[in-house]
């Protein structure tokens, strides 16, 4: 059906640029036709995932810098609303699921730096990072880098990142039987009945059962709307200092181009998609410049969200799930104070169980791809370093997992 060979899972035609856009972009009617219950459920679960744990990371990082509620609200508006627009645009243009949000490891790095850097200095580093990412994308270095890293190595890194969500599921069931256990049972029961699963996706059934369990157990915190209803983005001026640029720019650029974009590209390729690597890097650079004006951290092609969008359903309809995810992100951006307050008002076990159940299929796929090789020591080293979660020179563990994994593979 698609006019572009990359949309059918076939390799690009000879002589055709791998980052070129499809000839025929889907009409609104075509998008709605491809947006079935499963695709919408994947989009919703991916959005809920993005608006829970990752938002908590933003709040924790902002707390380290004593940011005001207005600054935090503007930050959250930027990462949802602006990146939702980018997700819709890129997924429609390339007819490929391309979900963009923000770099979580980069947020952690920024939080650590806010103890001794002014917020305006961090904003200046955001701007320089965006320019660097843009240049890497325009020169084609990003595409060559992703083609150079072996797929088993990068999928081992993905497995190491996703593993904590699976472990969180086990811990949630163990710690909160009243909430997490019914969710896991609903997920398994619905998934065991193929006819039912085609109508009601298992993860959606788990979420509904979890919400009912939270309400019945009285687990919803009061005052979830205390921070307001509508977001109020505020323009903020950057300050360019050598100490902030030297400390933040390279680690932020690496987390976007290698760690985050690497995850997103790997999970999409594993499902037969052909994401435009250079175009994604250029988009991340441009959008990082835009969102820095409202205090938001750098944009990236997210790994977990894309993994959830392509976890089930027909491959040539995954792009519709990404467009729906972008549309939902626009709503969350506008109502970010209310939505985030509501999500964070739910028990931690609900969030952990929902994220863990949603990540089971992507985690399984990552392990299979990483270790389906006769030289598995390199991927194993990459996995172990990533899971150990140690950082060096301000750069997070997934990057060093790739470096050491590739070194071991080259030595062998």
XYZ file of C-alpha atoms in Angstrom:
412
model
C 0.000 0.000 0.000
C 2.654 2.642 0.847
C 4.278 4.400 -2.084
C 7.653 4.376 -0.346
C 9.614 1.092 -0.156
C 10.852 1.890 3.348
C 7.270 1.815 4.623
C 6.910 -1.853 3.639
C 10.049 -2.975 5.414
C 12.015 -3.381 2.149
C 15.495 -1.870 1.846
C 15.744 1.491 0.115
C 16.124 1.417 -3.630
C 19.639 1.737 -5.039
C 20.662 5.328 -5.526
C 17.907 6.631 -3.255
C 18.947 8.610 -0.188
C 18.069 6.728 2.977
C 16.814 9.918 4.614
C 14.537 10.950 1.755
C 10.868 11.444 2.588
C 8.151 9.156 1.186
C 6.638 10.193 -2.149
C 3.041 9.917 -0.919
C 2.287 11.266 2.530
C -0.850 9.926 4.188
C -3.999 12.018 4.032
C -5.897 12.773 7.257
C -8.475 10.164 6.237
C -5.726 7.584 5.734
C -4.235 8.363 9.147
C -7.619 7.948 10.840
C -8.195 4.675 8.981
C -4.819 3.354 10.160
C -5.407 4.490 13.750
C -7.122 1.416 15.164
C -7.791 0.550 18.826
C -4.405 -1.145 19.195
C -2.507 1.791 17.733
C -4.356 4.279 19.925
C -3.784 2.124 23.000
C -0.058 1.985 22.251
C -0.036 5.774 21.803
C -1.855 6.307 25.100
C 0.356 3.942 27.084
C 3.487 5.520 25.575
C 2.209 8.951 26.582
C 1.376 7.843 30.141
C 4.844 6.316 30.378
C 6.466 9.576 29.262
C 4.386 11.653 31.664
C 5.238 9.641 34.789
C 8.774 8.525 35.602
C 10.522 10.860 33.120
C 8.553 13.854 34.445
C 9.562 12.906 37.965
C 13.190 13.132 36.777
C 12.534 16.692 35.579
C 10.975 17.641 38.911
C 13.933 16.151 40.793
C 16.452 17.953 38.574
C 14.599 21.239 38.961
C 14.576 20.800 42.714
C 18.372 20.588 42.710
C 18.489 24.038 41.128
C 15.664 25.542 43.203
C 13.668 26.312 40.052
C 10.350 28.043 40.589
C 7.030 26.284 39.830
C 6.635 28.626 36.837
C 10.023 27.561 35.425
C 9.233 23.862 35.927
C 5.820 24.268 34.318
C 7.427 25.997 31.319
C 10.014 23.200 31.053
C 7.339 20.496 31.050
C 5.223 22.437 28.548
C 8.190 22.614 26.171
C 9.088 18.920 26.278
C 5.493 17.853 25.611
C 3.893 20.496 23.390
C 6.856 21.357 21.148
C 8.058 17.759 20.847
C 4.474 16.615 20.212
C 4.411 18.912 17.184
C 7.721 17.472 15.982
C 6.462 13.902 16.440
C 3.363 14.591 14.349
C 5.346 16.351 11.614
C 8.152 13.795 11.254
C 5.885 10.737 11.514
C 3.605 12.170 8.823
C 6.385 13.280 6.469
C 8.291 9.972 6.638
C 5.266 7.704 7.274
C 7.355 6.070 9.972
C 6.873 6.101 13.763
C 9.214 8.828 15.006
C 8.400 9.900 18.554
C 10.491 12.750 19.954
C 10.653 13.769 23.599
C 13.599 14.706 25.789
C 16.835 13.157 26.982
C 16.361 11.623 30.436
C 20.099 11.008 31.072
C 20.695 14.593 29.969
C 18.134 15.775 32.520
C 20.020 13.923 35.255
C 23.281 15.554 34.117
C 21.642 18.990 34.209
C 20.277 18.333 37.692
C 23.748 17.528 38.971
C 25.120 20.724 37.410
C 22.426 22.991 38.831
C 24.087 22.730 42.213
C 26.859 25.058 41.035
C 25.656 26.553 37.725
C 23.089 29.309 37.286
C 19.928 28.380 35.391
C 20.742 30.949 32.692
C 24.134 29.281 32.175
C 22.415 25.921 31.663
C 20.128 27.521 29.074
C 23.193 28.809 27.237
C 24.617 25.276 27.189
C 21.293 24.047 25.743
C 21.671 26.464 22.838
C 25.252 25.409 22.064
C 24.255 21.740 22.330
C 21.463 22.288 19.823
C 23.898 23.873 17.362
C 26.354 20.969 17.759
C 23.637 18.342 17.226
C 22.399 20.222 14.169
C 25.893 20.296 12.629
C 26.418 16.567 13.251
C 23.108 15.850 11.529
C 23.811 18.097 8.530
C 27.235 16.551 7.913
C 25.872 12.988 7.926
C 28.068 11.927 10.845
C 25.062 10.730 12.829
C 24.009 8.286 10.104
C 27.524 6.956 9.611
C 27.911 6.476 13.371
C 24.667 4.484 13.664
C 25.627 2.325 10.670
C 29.042 1.662 12.223
C 27.796 0.395 15.615
C 26.801 -3.314 15.348
C 23.123 -3.991 15.992
C 23.765 -6.634 18.733
C 25.839 -4.099 20.679
C 23.307 -1.304 20.519
C 20.383 -3.643 21.293
C 22.313 -4.905 24.334
C 22.470 -1.290 25.479
C 18.721 -0.988 24.871
C 18.113 -4.184 26.861
C 20.173 -2.801 29.733
C 18.154 0.419 29.774
C 14.795 -1.370 29.529
C 15.686 -4.030 32.112
C 14.999 -1.713 35.052
C 11.369 -1.436 33.955
C 10.962 -5.216 34.079
C 12.576 -5.339 37.503
C 10.286 -2.506 38.603
C 7.291 -4.647 37.634
C 8.466 -7.511 39.844
C 9.101 -5.162 42.760
C 5.686 -3.521 42.307
C 3.823 -6.845 42.388
C 5.787 -7.870 45.453
C 5.244 -4.579 47.312
C 1.656 -3.738 46.307
C -0.442 -6.828 45.718
C -3.718 -4.872 45.755
C -2.746 -2.695 42.776
C 0.018 -4.333 40.728
C -1.107 -7.970 40.916
C -4.573 -7.374 39.388
C -2.887 -5.414 36.598
C -0.516 -8.292 35.820
C -3.367 -10.821 35.896
C -5.504 -8.695 33.554
C -2.554 -8.347 31.172
C -2.002 -12.122 31.054
C -5.671 -13.104 30.832
C -6.470 -10.739 27.976
C -3.245 -11.633 26.171
C -4.093 -15.350 26.433
C -7.320 -14.848 24.430
C -6.309 -13.721 20.916
C -9.831 -12.664 19.892
C -10.197 -10.511 22.995
C -6.684 -9.088 22.638
C -7.485 -7.870 19.110
C -10.348 -5.770 20.538
C -8.866 -4.767 23.901
C -5.047 -4.522 23.970
C -3.671 -6.280 27.077
C -1.795 -3.211 28.286
C -4.964 -1.100 28.078
C -6.837 -3.703 30.112
C -4.051 -3.626 32.706
C -4.238 0.166 32.929
C -8.035 0.186 33.409
C -7.848 -2.519 36.076
C -5.043 -0.616 37.783
C -7.045 2.629 37.854
C -10.002 0.800 39.390
C -7.714 -0.802 41.977
C -6.169 2.575 42.858
C -9.583 4.201 43.318
C -10.967 1.322 45.390
C -7.890 1.217 47.608
C -7.915 4.984 48.139
C -4.428 5.314 46.711
C -4.986 8.589 44.822
C -3.335 11.474 46.636
C -5.280 14.604 47.430
C -4.313 17.972 46.025
C -3.280 16.662 42.616
C -4.527 19.880 40.974
C -2.845 22.259 43.406
C -0.339 23.397 40.736
C -3.057 24.672 38.404
C -4.719 23.546 35.201
C -3.228 25.374 32.191
C 0.494 25.682 31.450
C 2.056 29.137 31.208
C 5.294 28.920 29.167
C 7.794 31.672 29.832
C 10.624 32.861 27.589
C 13.989 32.719 29.357
C 17.276 34.319 28.312
C 20.445 32.184 28.047
C 23.833 33.141 29.414
C 26.917 31.783 27.650
C 29.793 30.886 29.958
C 32.804 28.724 29.285
C 32.373 26.618 32.419
C 28.790 25.626 31.560
C 29.620 24.919 27.912
C 32.654 22.807 28.856
C 30.698 20.854 31.465
C 27.399 20.214 29.681
C 27.590 20.433 25.887
C 29.537 17.263 25.052
C 27.708 14.995 27.560
C 24.321 16.335 26.423
C 25.173 15.874 22.733
C 26.379 12.304 23.331
C 23.256 11.353 25.276
C 21.073 12.680 22.450
C 22.982 11.350 19.431
C 24.271 8.024 20.758
C 22.300 6.971 23.827
C 18.777 8.277 23.140
C 18.686 8.432 19.335
C 20.608 5.160 19.284
C 17.874 3.474 21.300
C 15.100 4.890 19.147
C 16.765 3.966 15.871
C 17.618 0.473 17.115
C 14.095 -0.421 18.291
C 12.588 0.915 15.051
C 15.053 -0.970 12.857
C 14.409 -4.138 14.853
C 10.730 -3.856 13.853
C 11.563 -3.407 10.173
C 11.339 0.379 9.995
C 13.936 2.604 8.337
C 14.167 5.797 10.408
C 15.948 8.718 8.697
C 18.974 9.008 10.969
C 20.407 12.281 9.677
C 17.016 13.962 9.434
C 16.249 12.926 13.021
C 19.542 14.416 14.205
C 18.837 17.670 12.334
C 15.342 17.804 13.827
C 16.748 17.215 17.319
C 19.210 20.067 16.827
C 16.622 22.535 15.555
C 14.056 21.629 18.207
C 16.662 21.721 20.975
C 17.283 25.345 20.012
C 13.550 26.101 20.045
C 12.659 24.451 23.351
C 15.654 25.983 25.121
C 13.807 29.316 24.884
C 11.194 28.015 27.352
C 13.733 26.225 29.565
C 13.390 22.674 28.207
C 16.249 20.186 27.938
C 17.470 18.902 24.553
C 15.129 16.988 22.220
C 15.851 13.384 21.220
C 14.358 10.429 19.344
C 13.208 8.539 22.409
C 13.830 4.813 22.794
C 11.175 3.600 25.281
C 8.315 5.571 23.705
C 9.082 4.331 20.195
C 9.434 0.803 21.536
C 5.931 1.017 22.993
C 4.484 2.456 19.790
C 5.770 -0.474 17.702
C 5.275 -3.185 20.321
C 2.145 -4.569 18.600
C -0.056 -4.094 15.568
C 0.730 -3.943 11.863
C 4.036 -2.368 10.910
C 2.636 -0.049 8.234
C 0.167 1.396 10.780
C 2.719 2.198 13.469
C 3.152 5.716 12.108
C -0.491 6.452 13.009
C 0.227 5.477 16.613
C 3.126 7.942 16.646
C 0.929 10.726 15.255
C -1.693 9.982 17.923
C 1.037 10.027 20.561
C 2.131 13.452 19.333
C -1.452 14.699 19.462
C -1.857 13.478 23.032
C 1.438 15.153 23.920
C -0.001 18.484 22.724
C -2.887 18.069 25.169
C -0.539 17.153 28.010
C 1.618 20.168 27.194
C -1.327 22.559 27.451
C -2.687 20.941 30.622
C 0.692 19.841 31.965
C 0.231 21.054 35.579
C -3.047 19.157 35.969
C -1.976 16.036 34.094
C 1.376 15.687 35.785
C -0.211 16.285 39.180
C -2.781 13.583 38.503
C -0.214 11.040 37.322
C 2.188 11.732 40.181
C -0.736 11.508 42.610
C -1.149 7.807 41.832
C 0.785 5.161 43.812
C 4.300 4.381 42.648
C 3.322 0.710 42.262
C 0.741 1.610 39.602
C 3.306 3.517 37.548
C 5.969 0.821 37.937
C 3.574 -2.001 37.024
C 2.202 -0.159 33.994
C 5.681 0.680 32.697
C 6.976 -2.833 33.339
C 4.072 -4.567 31.586
C 4.329 -2.209 28.629
C 8.059 -2.896 28.313
C 7.882 -6.710 28.331
C 7.655 -7.110 24.543
C 10.341 -4.493 23.729
C 12.627 -5.984 26.389
C 12.212 -9.487 24.961
C 12.924 -8.220 21.434
C 16.035 -6.384 22.613
C 17.471 -9.499 24.301
C 16.761 -11.705 21.288
C 18.450 -9.288 18.875
C 21.420 -8.672 21.169
C 22.319 -12.286 21.840
C 21.316 -13.967 18.589
C 24.978 -14.130 17.611
C 27.882 -16.534 18.019
C 29.992 -13.736 19.533
C 27.873 -12.647 22.444
C 30.601 -11.538 24.857
C 30.706 -7.992 23.467
C 26.930 -7.504 23.815
C 27.092 -9.067 27.282
C 29.760 -6.583 28.409
C 27.654 -3.755 26.978
C 24.591 -5.008 28.880
C 26.441 -5.340 32.190
C 28.039 -1.892 31.992
C 24.677 -0.330 31.110
C 22.871 -2.079 33.974
C 25.644 -1.107 36.416
C 24.632 2.531 35.727
C 28.014 4.090 36.394
C 29.030 7.364 34.770
C 32.428 8.712 33.760
C 33.375 12.246 32.691
C 29.761 13.273 33.116
C 28.591 10.757 30.465
C 26.079 8.075 31.458
C 26.590 4.307 31.490
C 24.818 3.371 28.185
C 27.473 5.223 26.189
C 30.321 3.469 27.997
C 28.485 0.161 27.566
C 28.627 0.650 23.795
C 32.298 1.682 23.899
C 33.428 -1.278 26.024
C 31.176 -3.734 24.219
C 32.621 -2.720 20.861
C 36.166 -2.847 22.273
C 35.658 -6.414 23.497
C 34.098 -7.456 20.173
C 37.001 -5.904 18.231
C 39.563 -7.616 20.476
C 37.947 -11.020 20.015
